[in-house]
mmCIF file of C-alpha atoms in Angstrom:
data_model
loop_
_atom_site.group_PDB
_atom_site.id
_atom_site.type_symbol
_atom_site.label_atom_id
_atom_site.label_comp_id
_atom_site.label_asym_id
_atom_site.label_seq_id
_atom_site.Cartn_x
_atom_site.Cartn_y
_atom_site.Cartn_z
ATOM 1 C CA UNK A 177 94.502 130.538 74.941
ATOM 2 C CA UNK A 178 94.460 134.090 76.130
ATOM 3 C CA UNK A 179 92.852 133.129 79.442
ATOM 4 C CA UNK A 180 95.108 133.270 82.516
ATOM 5 C CA UNK A 181 95.981 129.969 84.159
ATOM 6 C CA UNK A 182 94.069 128.749 87.176
ATOM 7 C CA UNK A 183 94.866 130.592 90.362
ATOM 8 C CA UNK A 184 93.921 133.414 92.646
ATOM 9 C CA UNK A 185 94.932 136.995 92.595
ATOM 10 C CA UNK A 186 93.454 140.095 94.158
ATOM 11 C CA UNK A 187 91.250 142.079 91.841
ATOM 12 C CA UNK A 188 91.770 145.793 91.203
ATOM 13 C CA UNK A 189 89.830 146.473 94.405
ATOM 14 C CA UNK A 190 92.739 145.114 96.422
ATOM 15 C CA UNK A 191 95.588 147.065 94.813
ATOM 16 C CA UNK A 192 96.768 150.376 96.235
ATOM 17 C CA UNK A 193 95.861 153.335 94.073
ATOM 18 C CA UNK A 194 93.470 151.259 91.987
ATOM 19 C CA UNK A 195 90.085 152.651 91.033
ATOM 20 C CA UNK A 196 87.135 151.535 93.161
ATOM 21 C CA UNK A 197 85.630 148.187 92.181
ATOM 22 C CA UNK A 198 83.121 148.242 89.349
ATOM 23 C CA UNK A 199 79.970 146.155 89.314
ATOM 24 C CA UNK A 200 80.451 142.805 87.615
ATOM 25 C CA UNK A 201 80.436 143.166 83.846
ATOM 26 C CA UNK A 202 78.497 139.920 83.817
ATOM 27 C CA UNK A 203 75.612 140.793 86.137
ATOM 28 C CA UNK A 204 73.019 138.910 84.074
ATOM 29 C CA UNK A 205 71.514 136.352 86.490
ATOM 30 C CA UNK A 206 71.560 133.758 83.711
ATOM 31 C CA UNK A 207 75.357 133.914 83.477
ATOM 32 C CA UNK A 208 76.365 134.948 86.980
ATOM 33 C CA UNK A 209 75.493 133.374 90.281
ATOM 34 C CA UNK A 210 75.750 135.608 93.328
ATOM 35 C CA UNK A 211 76.028 134.076 96.754
ATOM 36 C CA UNK A 212 76.281 135.639 100.182
ATOM 37 C CA UNK A 213 76.342 132.500 102.254
ATOM 38 C CA UNK A 214 78.779 131.796 104.995
ATOM 39 C CA UNK A 215 78.637 129.711 108.082
ATOM 40 C CA UNK A 216 81.564 128.205 109.916
ATOM 41 C CA UNK A 217 83.777 130.291 112.173
ATOM 42 C CA UNK A 218 82.848 133.941 112.377
ATOM 43 C CA UNK A 219 84.261 136.945 114.176
ATOM 44 C CA UNK A 220 81.701 139.528 115.221
ATOM 45 C CA UNK A 221 78.977 137.935 113.087
ATOM 46 C CA UNK A 222 80.983 138.333 109.873
ATOM 47 C CA UNK A 223 81.450 135.108 107.876
ATOM 48 C CA UNK A 224 85.032 133.876 107.401
ATOM 49 C CA UNK A 225 84.407 133.434 103.658
ATOM 50 C CA UNK A 226 81.900 135.217 101.412
ATOM 51 C CA UNK A 227 81.464 134.057 97.825
ATOM 52 C CA UNK A 228 80.474 137.189 95.896
ATOM 53 C CA UNK A 229 79.856 135.652 92.498
ATOM 54 C CA UNK A 230 80.752 132.950 90.051
ATOM 55 C CA UNK A 231 80.813 133.665 86.327
ATOM 56 C CA UNK A 232 81.237 131.196 83.500
ATOM 57 C CA UNK A 233 82.432 131.900 79.951
ATOM 58 C CA UNK A 234 83.620 129.824 77.002
ATOM 59 C CA UNK A 235 87.292 129.771 76.029
ATOM 60 C CA UNK A 236 86.475 132.577 73.554
ATOM 61 C CA UNK A 237 84.928 134.720 76.311
ATOM 62 C CA UNK A 238 81.257 134.190 75.423
ATOM 63 C CA UNK A 239 79.013 134.149 78.513
ATOM 64 C CA UNK A 240 77.578 130.790 79.594
ATOM 65 C CA UNK A 241 74.781 130.114 82.020
ATOM 66 C CA UNK A 242 75.021 128.109 85.211
ATOM 67 C CA UNK A 243 71.625 126.541 84.500
ATOM 68 C CA UNK A 244 72.308 125.222 80.977
ATOM 69 C CA UNK A 245 75.379 123.197 80.049
ATOM 70 C CA UNK A 246 76.029 122.343 76.388
ATOM 71 C CA UNK A 247 77.752 119.085 75.429
ATOM 72 C CA UNK A 248 81.110 119.489 73.709
ATOM 73 C CA UNK A 249 81.855 122.932 75.178
ATOM 74 C CA UNK A 250 84.689 124.065 77.408
ATOM 75 C CA UNK A 251 83.678 126.238 80.352
ATOM 76 C CA UNK A 252 85.896 128.676 82.262
ATOM 77 C CA UNK A 253 84.649 129.641 85.743
ATOM 78 C CA UNK A 254 85.863 132.614 87.766
ATOM 79 C CA UNK A 255 85.103 132.957 91.483
ATOM 80 C CA UNK A 256 85.140 136.281 93.321
ATOM 81 C CA UNK A 257 85.183 136.256 97.115
ATOM 82 C CA UNK A 258 86.079 138.079 100.354
ATOM 83 C CA UNK A 259 88.088 136.504 103.171
ATOM 84 C CA UNK A 260 87.384 137.948 106.633
ATOM 85 C CA UNK A 261 89.785 135.644 108.512
ATOM 86 C CA UNK A 262 93.024 133.975 107.445
ATOM 87 C CA UNK A 263 92.078 130.782 105.589
ATOM 88 C CA UNK A 264 94.572 127.949 105.182
ATOM 89 C CA UNK A 265 94.069 125.498 102.323
ATOM 90 C CA UNK A 266 90.651 126.691 101.175
ATOM 91 C CA UNK A 267 88.957 123.715 99.493
ATOM 92 C CA UNK A 268 86.041 123.760 97.039
ATOM 93 C CA UNK A 269 84.108 120.478 96.872
ATOM 94 C CA UNK A 270 81.557 120.059 94.110
ATOM 95 C CA UNK A 271 79.046 117.185 94.096
ATOM 96 C CA UNK A 272 76.805 116.604 91.073
ATOM 97 C CA UNK A 273 73.965 114.102 91.116
ATOM 98 C CA UNK A 274 71.301 112.817 88.756
ATOM 99 C CA UNK A 275 69.164 109.956 89.961
ATOM 100 C CA UNK A 276 71.462 107.353 91.536
ATOM 101 C CA UNK A 277 74.594 108.768 89.834
ATOM 102 C CA UNK A 278 76.735 110.990 92.038
ATOM 103 C CA UNK A 279 80.232 112.360 91.545
ATOM 104 C CA UNK A 280 82.257 114.576 93.857
ATOM 105 C CA UNK A 281 85.480 116.424 93.154
ATOM 106 C CA UNK A 282 87.558 118.618 95.441
ATOM 107 C CA UNK A 283 90.181 121.212 94.691
ATOM 108 C CA UNK A 284 92.492 123.132 97.032
ATOM 109 C CA UNK A 285 92.270 126.779 95.974
ATOM 110 C CA UNK A 286 95.120 127.892 98.243
ATOM 111 C CA UNK A 287 95.612 129.905 101.412
ATOM 112 C CA UNK A 288 94.249 133.431 101.662
ATOM 113 C CA UNK A 289 95.136 136.067 104.280
ATOM 114 C CA UNK A 290 92.419 138.203 105.846
ATOM 115 C CA UNK A 291 92.136 141.453 103.934
ATOM 116 C CA UNK A 292 89.706 143.909 102.440
ATOM 117 C CA UNK A 293 90.612 142.603 98.995
ATOM 118 C CA UNK A 294 88.257 140.921 96.598
ATOM 119 C CA UNK A 295 89.994 137.714 95.581
ATOM 120 C CA UNK A 296 89.452 136.351 92.091
ATOM 121 C CA UNK A 297 90.158 132.699 91.375
ATOM 122 C CA UNK A 298 90.215 131.233 87.858
ATOM 123 C CA UNK A 299 89.172 127.600 87.996
ATOM 124 C CA UNK A 300 90.776 125.173 85.526
ATOM 125 C CA UNK A 301 88.873 124.821 82.269
ATOM 126 C CA UNK A 302 86.174 122.127 82.273
ATOM 127 C CA UNK A 303 85.372 120.259 79.080
ATOM 128 C CA UNK A 304 81.808 118.935 78.828
ATOM 129 C CA UNK A 305 82.058 115.642 76.902
ATOM 130 C CA UNK A 306 79.680 114.809 74.063
ATOM 131 C CA UNK A 307 78.637 111.628 75.878
ATOM 132 C CA UNK A 308 77.482 113.450 79.062
ATOM 133 C CA UNK A 309 73.937 112.272 79.896
ATOM 134 C CA UNK A 310 71.202 114.773 79.051
ATOM 135 C CA UNK A 311 68.848 115.771 81.833
ATOM 136 C CA UNK A 312 68.469 117.803 85.007
ATOM 137 C CA UNK A 313 71.348 117.580 87.451
ATOM 138 C CA UNK A 314 71.693 118.810 91.027
ATOM 139 C CA UNK A 315 74.890 120.436 92.217
ATOM 140 C CA UNK A 316 76.138 121.294 95.682
ATOM 141 C CA UNK A 317 79.300 123.333 96.230
ATOM 142 C CA UNK A 318 80.910 123.406 99.679
ATOM 143 C CA UNK A 319 83.875 125.515 100.807
ATOM 144 C CA UNK A 320 86.010 124.452 103.787
ATOM 145 C CA UNK A 321 89.427 125.419 105.150
ATOM 146 C CA UNK A 322 92.019 123.360 107.008
ATOM 147 C CA UNK A 323 92.177 125.859 109.884
ATOM 148 C CA UNK A 324 88.383 126.194 110.374
ATOM 149 C CA UNK A 325 85.824 123.717 111.644
ATOM 150 C CA UNK A 326 82.801 122.945 109.513
ATOM 151 C CA UNK A 327 81.636 124.397 106.236
ATOM 152 C CA UNK A 328 82.411 128.023 105.406
ATOM 153 C CA UNK A 329 79.811 128.226 102.630
ATOM 154 C CA UNK A 330 77.385 125.877 100.906
ATOM 155 C CA UNK A 331 75.386 126.547 97.756
ATOM 156 C CA UNK A 332 73.013 124.269 95.871
ATOM 157 C CA UNK A 333 71.347 124.458 92.496
ATOM 158 C CA UNK A 334 70.260 122.654 89.355
ATOM 159 C CA UNK A 335 71.447 122.631 85.771
ATOM 160 C CA UNK A 336 70.491 120.900 82.547
ATOM 161 C CA UNK A 337 72.835 119.224 80.092
ATOM 162 C CA UNK A 338 71.693 119.513 76.503
#
């Protein structure tokens, strides 16, 4: 497709001579989740990692919501974040649960140097199978780094599969 492959790159805010950052073009709370959580190691009270937002679209670019997942669709998630300390092997662990069913998956996003840049990371496409059980699911997303103790950020939420 026309979507870039998974990976991180600084957004326009991090390039010299680039215009100032614009507000997210997907600021609708139904399609964008904004987070300002960060624990873990901090310097001067500033979190090491700050997740700014997470937006989800279909492979054709149509906005999706975080709270409603449709069977048979393919979702493309983009993360935007700041790094206030060098982070080595930043890992995103996602755990979804419904009743007694629980599944966790982890992905190394890469290493990110401290900078004033806004990093943008395109997650690999996720296909939602037709056989996925309908219902309300809980999700917890945790970010850690190999060179930092503890969790850098944790977010929790719910979504429905229909």
